[in-house]
Amino acid sequence: MKLADAFPFYPSLAGPVHNRDLRDPSAKLNGGEVAIDDSWRIVAASADPFVLFALEDLRDFLSAGMGVPVGAAGSGPAIRLEVDPATGEGNPETHRVAVTSTGITVTGASPVGVLRGIIFIEDVIRTRRAPFLPVGEVERSPLFERRIHRSCMSPFLVEELTGLREVPLADDDRTRPTDYRGWQHDDAGPDGFYPDSILRRLVHHGFNAIWIRGALCQFSRCDAFPEFGRTSGQILSALRGLTERAARHGLAVYLYFNEPLGLPGSSDFWERYPQCKGSHVAWGDRYCLCTSTPEVKSFLHDGMAYLFRQAPDLGGVILITASEFPSHCYCHIPTHGSTSLNEYIAEGRLCPRCAERSAQEVVGEVVTLIRDGIRTQSDSAEVIAWNWSWSLYEPDPQEGILQRLPEDVIIMGDFERGIMTRSAGFDYLNDEYSLKIIGPSDRFKGLAEFAHRRGRKVFAKIQIGATHEDATVPYLPVLANVVRKFQSLKDNGVRGLMNCWNFGNMPSLTTELAGIMGWDDAPQSVDEALTQLATRHFGRAAAPRVAAGWKLLSDAMQDFPGSIPVQYYGPVNRGPVLPLFLEQKGKEFPRSWLPDVDIEGDDLSRWTPPFGPEQVIKSFRALYDGWVKGLDALRTAIELAQGEDRTELVKEVGVAEMCALQFRCAANITEFIVTRDQWHAAIDTAKREPLRQRMLELLEDERETCEKVLPLLAADPRLGFHGEAYGYLVTDELVRSQLDGIEQTMSELGKG
């Protein structure tokens, strides 16, 4: 089975970027505009591959999108592509576009700047819906020097370059079996996960880097642990191949690390190196590699040196130093809570050697060792220290860690984590990526202020596609919030972005919107940005109503109950397929981000905090009611769109419809379980009967909801897919099974 067989949306990503006619035949040339027709030609003043790539891209666009074939010869007006390093203020992506009545000149500060200038011209034409450009001169530079994204086809819980399937990357939690299918397809591998067409799409959406996951014990060789990296030659060969192909598109490659990754207690590694055995972590029954030992320090330093010696063109590394994956000895130890370090030592959870040092010292040392190893091979590779879950070690903004980082390490902060928000009148702390929250949080502001006082760069970690709020849609259609987020990023001095995690990374309207908002000439208002995007895809007549609908959806999202328990273990991602049954089984809900085999669940206590079931029901009902208002506005735009614009709009409205049905399911599922448990507890028949009737009403509503999901799935193969799970959590088969289950439960309640 190939990727296209497993994921029917794959051909649309792997196919041509310029794939449909965008020209509005009614568009008329205005005064002050120049029309490009088949008398024009494109002339490159440089044979640089980027310049030639830009030339071919523009030629493809004009032909496929505007019906204008443009050659290289002739005496007609010309589009000239030039490189002038004096353009702008030193950013290689800066470009100047000069349009006159007799020709167009695109000047890049570097060859990649020429490519960015060509993409800008194409976007102006797409928005105009005709090959018309305004006379004048524009110079543009990116607001964010690094814009890092990832392919939605690249798996995470397996080594993604060669398919090595083992700890420490593989998910070895056998308590909840999964059906994870990463690297199980005939065309799996970097060429399939990152075909040139996907790289090209990422460039067109404004990104200039990609990230993939690394594990130093698999990628590198070192004297300290010679058994590590036995397949590193194959891995690094694949890495170099991807790096070279990405570079041809103007994309750097970054490796994400969470080092030093721990190993299972059963590993024979500990027999050979008992002195390196650090803290025990219950997650996966693993032990940390103790960074108080010289061997582990050497591994971090020399391993990174080896990696960058073998792959010198890497853009850099992104480092997490606190997460669920075991790494250094403090990785799972809250150090400013009520439990003492001695208690953690007695429990075997903290290594006594590292307890002699602070968590801040250990984290700072890990980052420094990695940085120093890289610097032996590269002066330019970026080392990005991500503050994910540093709140485990000290209060915000964790200056004890920040002060221990080398001056050339870039600090990246979660933009929305650590901020109070509200859902249907209930206040709570947001502690996850969020498209509900604009940001920044006080945590991020403190980090940014620390860095800015010292003249250091600050990057932000955001999600622009989908979040744990709802990750089985290609993107959350709250596009007004994306615009506001980018405006806030600019206002807070952010210099670079990591735009996704291992899900929420499908090329979509939101990634394209990020491209619009990532330049110094970005629209100043939400309406302008949304209307520009909508015009490109759905036509000028429909665009205002589409923009209005997106704004209403963004407003409705404010009622989402976005606690970590709700997002990690709640019902949204699988809403239309989660079984509803009368028996009280007390089972935890499936994990929302993994393809758990058993998806039954009825224990609300795990995932409803801090809200409680009644507030969760209230919040999801309020969210649904507000969402429907935006959905209705989007539907009114369909009649104003024409041809392929209408077809595309119907598909994108389907994304918003899917979200609405998922939110409705979440409310129904929660209320059904609450009502069922009350029904079981009731003794008096008079009390049981209204509860039985309410369950029947909820089951009937769920049946109607599931029936509405089926045509959406048939029309859009993106729906139901979850990137981290690397598969579909909602399918036609599962929805039909749910419908059968609803009938069975209704029958048990006394209604056939």
PDB file of C-alpha atoms in Angstrom, residues 199-310:
ATOM      1  CA  LEU A 199       8.467  21.452  -0.218  1.00  0.00           C
ATOM      2  CA  ARG A 200       7.293  23.851  -2.913  1.00  0.00           C
ATOM      3  CA  ARG A 201       3.931  24.326  -1.195  1.00  0.00           C
ATOM      4  CA  LEU A 202       5.646  25.146   2.072  1.00  0.00           C
ATOM      5  CA  VAL A 203       7.757  27.776   0.314  1.00  0.00           C
ATOM      6  CA  HIS A 204       4.652  29.270  -1.289  1.00  0.00           C
ATOM      7  CA  HIS A 205       3.050  29.541   2.138  1.00  0.00           C
ATOM      8  CA  GLY A 206       5.996  31.560   3.361  1.00  0.00           C
ATOM      9  CA  PHE A 207       8.068  29.011   5.274  1.00  0.00           C
ATOM     10  CA  ASN A 208      11.850  28.885   5.008  1.00  0.00           C
ATOM     11  CA  ALA A 209      12.673  25.864   7.171  1.00  0.00           C
ATOM     12  CA  ILE A 210      11.389  22.437   8.126  1.00  0.00           C
ATOM     13  CA  TRP A 211      11.994  20.346  11.228  1.00  0.00           C
ATOM     14  CA  ILE A 212      12.265  16.623  11.745  1.00  0.00           C
ATOM     15  CA  ARG A 213      12.775  14.571  14.889  1.00  0.00           C
ATOM     16  CA  GLY A 214      16.185  13.325  15.896  1.00  0.00           C
ATOM     17  CA  ALA A 215      17.628  10.956  18.488  1.00  0.00           C
ATOM     18  CA  LEU A 216      21.315  11.434  19.148  1.00  0.00           C
ATOM     19  CA  CYS A 217      21.876   7.765  20.046  1.00  0.00           C
ATOM     20  CA  GLN A 218      20.647   6.829  16.571  1.00  0.00           C
ATOM     21  CA  PHE A 219      22.061   9.700  14.513  1.00  0.00           C
ATOM     22  CA  SER A 220      25.612   9.892  15.894  1.00  0.00           C
ATOM     23  CA  ARG A 221      28.701   7.904  16.828  1.00  0.00           C
ATOM     24  CA  CYS A 222      30.860   8.697  19.840  1.00  0.00           C
ATOM     25  CA  ASP A 223      33.661   7.092  21.834  1.00  0.00           C
ATOM     26  CA  ALA A 224      31.739   7.233  25.109  1.00  0.00           C
ATOM     27  CA  PHE A 225      29.072   4.802  23.875  1.00  0.00           C
ATOM     28  CA  PRO A 226      30.387   3.043  20.757  1.00  0.00           C
ATOM     29  CA  GLU A 227      27.256   0.896  20.429  1.00  0.00           C
ATOM     30  CA  PHE A 228      25.187   3.981  19.671  1.00  0.00           C
ATOM     31  CA  GLY A 229      24.540   4.981  16.073  1.00  0.00           C
ATOM     32  CA  ARG A 230      24.954   1.594  14.455  1.00  0.00           C
ATOM     33  CA  THR A 231      22.658   2.691  11.598  1.00  0.00           C
ATOM     34  CA  SER A 232      23.744   6.330  11.631  1.00  0.00           C
ATOM     35  CA  GLY A 233      25.382   6.025   8.217  1.00  0.00           C
ATOM     36  CA  GLN A 234      22.048   5.219   6.599  1.00  0.00           C
ATOM     37  CA  ILE A 235      20.215   7.849   8.638  1.00  0.00           C
ATOM     38  CA  LEU A 236      22.707  10.611   7.896  1.00  0.00           C
ATOM     39  CA  SER A 237      22.785   9.761   4.195  1.00  0.00           C
ATOM     40  CA  ALA A 238      19.004  10.207   4.091  1.00  0.00           C
ATOM     41  CA  LEU A 239      19.327  13.400   6.148  1.00  0.00           C
ATOM     42  CA  ARG A 240      21.856  14.869   3.729  1.00  0.00           C
ATOM     43  CA  GLY A 241      19.597  13.989   0.811  1.00  0.00           C
ATOM     44  CA  LEU A 242      16.625  15.747   2.390  1.00  0.00           C
ATOM     45  CA  THR A 243      18.761  18.729   3.383  1.00  0.00           C
ATOM     46  CA  GLU A 244      20.029  19.108  -0.178  1.00  0.00           C
ATOM     47  CA  ARG A 245      16.550  18.881  -1.719  1.00  0.00           C
ATOM     48  CA  ALA A 246      15.091  21.280   0.827  1.00  0.00           C
ATOM     49  CA  ALA A 247      17.913  23.755   0.184  1.00  0.00           C
ATOM     50  CA  ARG A 248      17.018  23.821  -3.514  1.00  0.00           C
ATOM     51  CA  HIS A 249      13.643  25.209  -2.433  1.00  0.00           C
ATOM     52  CA  GLY A 250      15.089  27.730   0.010  1.00  0.00           C
ATOM     53  CA  LEU A 251      14.300  25.609   3.067  1.00  0.00           C
ATOM     54  CA  ALA A 252      16.739  24.873   5.885  1.00  0.00           C
ATOM     55  CA  VAL A 253      16.409  21.671   7.918  1.00  0.00           C
ATOM     56  CA  TYR A 254      16.344  21.707  11.732  1.00  0.00           C
ATOM     57  CA  LEU A 255      16.513  18.684  13.989  1.00  0.00           C
ATOM     58  CA  TYR A 256      14.321  18.560  17.072  1.00  0.00           C
ATOM     59  CA  PHE A 257      15.970  16.868  20.060  1.00  0.00           C
ATOM     60  CA  ASN A 258      14.938  15.924  23.601  1.00  0.00           C
ATOM     61  CA  GLU A 259      18.308  14.786  24.924  1.00  0.00           C
ATOM     62  CA  PRO A 260      19.708  12.718  26.433  1.00  0.00           C
ATOM     63  CA  LEU A 261      16.808  10.341  25.722  1.00  0.00           C
ATOM     64  CA  GLY A 262      16.396   7.686  28.393  1.00  0.00           C
ATOM     65  CA  LEU A 263      16.375   3.937  27.827  1.00  0.00           C
ATOM     66  CA  PRO A 264      14.201   1.105  29.198  1.00  0.00           C
ATOM     67  CA  GLY A 265      15.211  -0.513  32.452  1.00  0.00           C
ATOM     68  CA  SER A 266      15.488  -3.822  30.588  1.00  0.00           C
ATOM     69  CA  SER A 267      18.173  -2.485  28.225  1.00  0.00           C
ATOM     70  CA  ASP A 268      21.547  -4.213  28.473  1.00  0.00           C
ATOM     71  CA  PHE A 269      23.050  -0.725  28.160  1.00  0.00           C
ATOM     72  CA  TRP A 270      22.755  -0.419  31.944  1.00  0.00           C
ATOM     73  CA  GLU A 271      24.804  -3.570  32.480  1.00  0.00           C
ATOM     74  CA  ARG A 272      27.662  -2.047  30.515  1.00  0.00           C
ATOM     75  CA  TYR A 273      27.337   1.447  31.990  1.00  0.00           C
ATOM     76  CA  PRO A 274      25.756   1.143  35.454  1.00  0.00           C
ATOM     77  CA  GLN A 275      27.423   4.389  36.498  1.00  0.00           C
ATOM     78  CA  CYS A 276      25.341   6.302  33.908  1.00  0.00           C
ATOM     79  CA  LYS A 277      22.003   5.108  35.267  1.00  0.00           C
ATOM     80  CA  GLY A 278      20.076   8.106  36.513  1.00  0.00           C
ATOM     81  CA  SER A 279      16.536   8.803  37.681  1.00  0.00           C
ATOM     82  CA  HIS A 280      13.790   6.264  37.090  1.00  0.00           C
ATOM     83  CA  VAL A 281      10.742   7.415  35.131  1.00  0.00           C
ATOM     84  CA  ALA A 282       7.528   5.409  35.246  1.00  0.00           C
ATOM     85  CA  TRP A 283       6.652   6.480  31.679  1.00  0.00           C
ATOM     86  CA  GLY A 284       7.782   3.467  29.667  1.00  0.00           C
ATOM     87  CA  ASP A 285       9.726   2.156  32.691  1.00  0.00           C
ATOM     88  CA  ARG A 286      12.830   4.023  31.596  1.00  0.00           C
ATOM     89  CA  TYR A 287      15.951   5.361  33.241  1.00  0.00           C
ATOM     90  CA  CYS A 288      17.560   8.693  32.490  1.00  0.00           C
ATOM     91  CA  LEU A 289      21.124   9.080  31.246  1.00  0.00           C
ATOM     92  CA  CYS A 290      22.744  10.921  34.127  1.00  0.00           C
ATOM     93  CA  THR A 291      24.375  14.145  32.978  1.00  0.00           C
ATOM     94  CA  SER A 292      26.500  14.240  36.129  1.00  0.00           C
ATOM     95  CA  THR A 293      28.664  11.542  34.550  1.00  0.00           C
ATOM     96  CA  PRO A 294      31.532  12.346  32.168  1.00  0.00           C
ATOM     97  CA  GLU A 295      30.366   9.710  29.686  1.00  0.00           C
ATOM     98  CA  VAL A 296      26.960  11.333  29.158  1.00  0.00           C
ATOM     99  CA  LYS A 297      28.487  14.794  28.930  1.00  0.00           C
ATOM    100  CA  SER A 298      30.900  13.519  26.296  1.00  0.00           C
ATOM    101  CA  PHE A 299      28.025  11.864  24.439  1.00  0.00           C
ATOM    102  CA  LEU A 300      26.077  15.130  24.234  1.00  0.00           C
ATOM    103  CA  HIS A 301      29.074  17.201  23.145  1.00  0.00           C
ATOM    104  CA  ASP A 302      30.849  14.760  20.846  1.00  0.00           C
ATOM    105  CA  GLY A 303      27.639  13.310  19.442  1.00  0.00           C
ATOM    106  CA  MET A 304      26.511  16.734  18.254  1.00  0.00           C
ATOM    107  CA  ALA A 305      29.953  17.457  16.845  1.00  0.00           C
ATOM    108  CA  TYR A 306      29.818  14.203  14.878  1.00  0.00           C
ATOM    109  CA  LEU A 307      26.322  14.975  13.598  1.00  0.00           C
ATOM    110  CA  PHE A 308      27.225  18.430  12.293  1.00  0.00           C
ATOM    111  CA  ARG A 309      30.465  17.137  10.826  1.00  0.00           C
ATOM    112  CA  GLN A 310      28.488  14.578   8.841  1.00  0.00           C
TER     113      GLN A 310
END
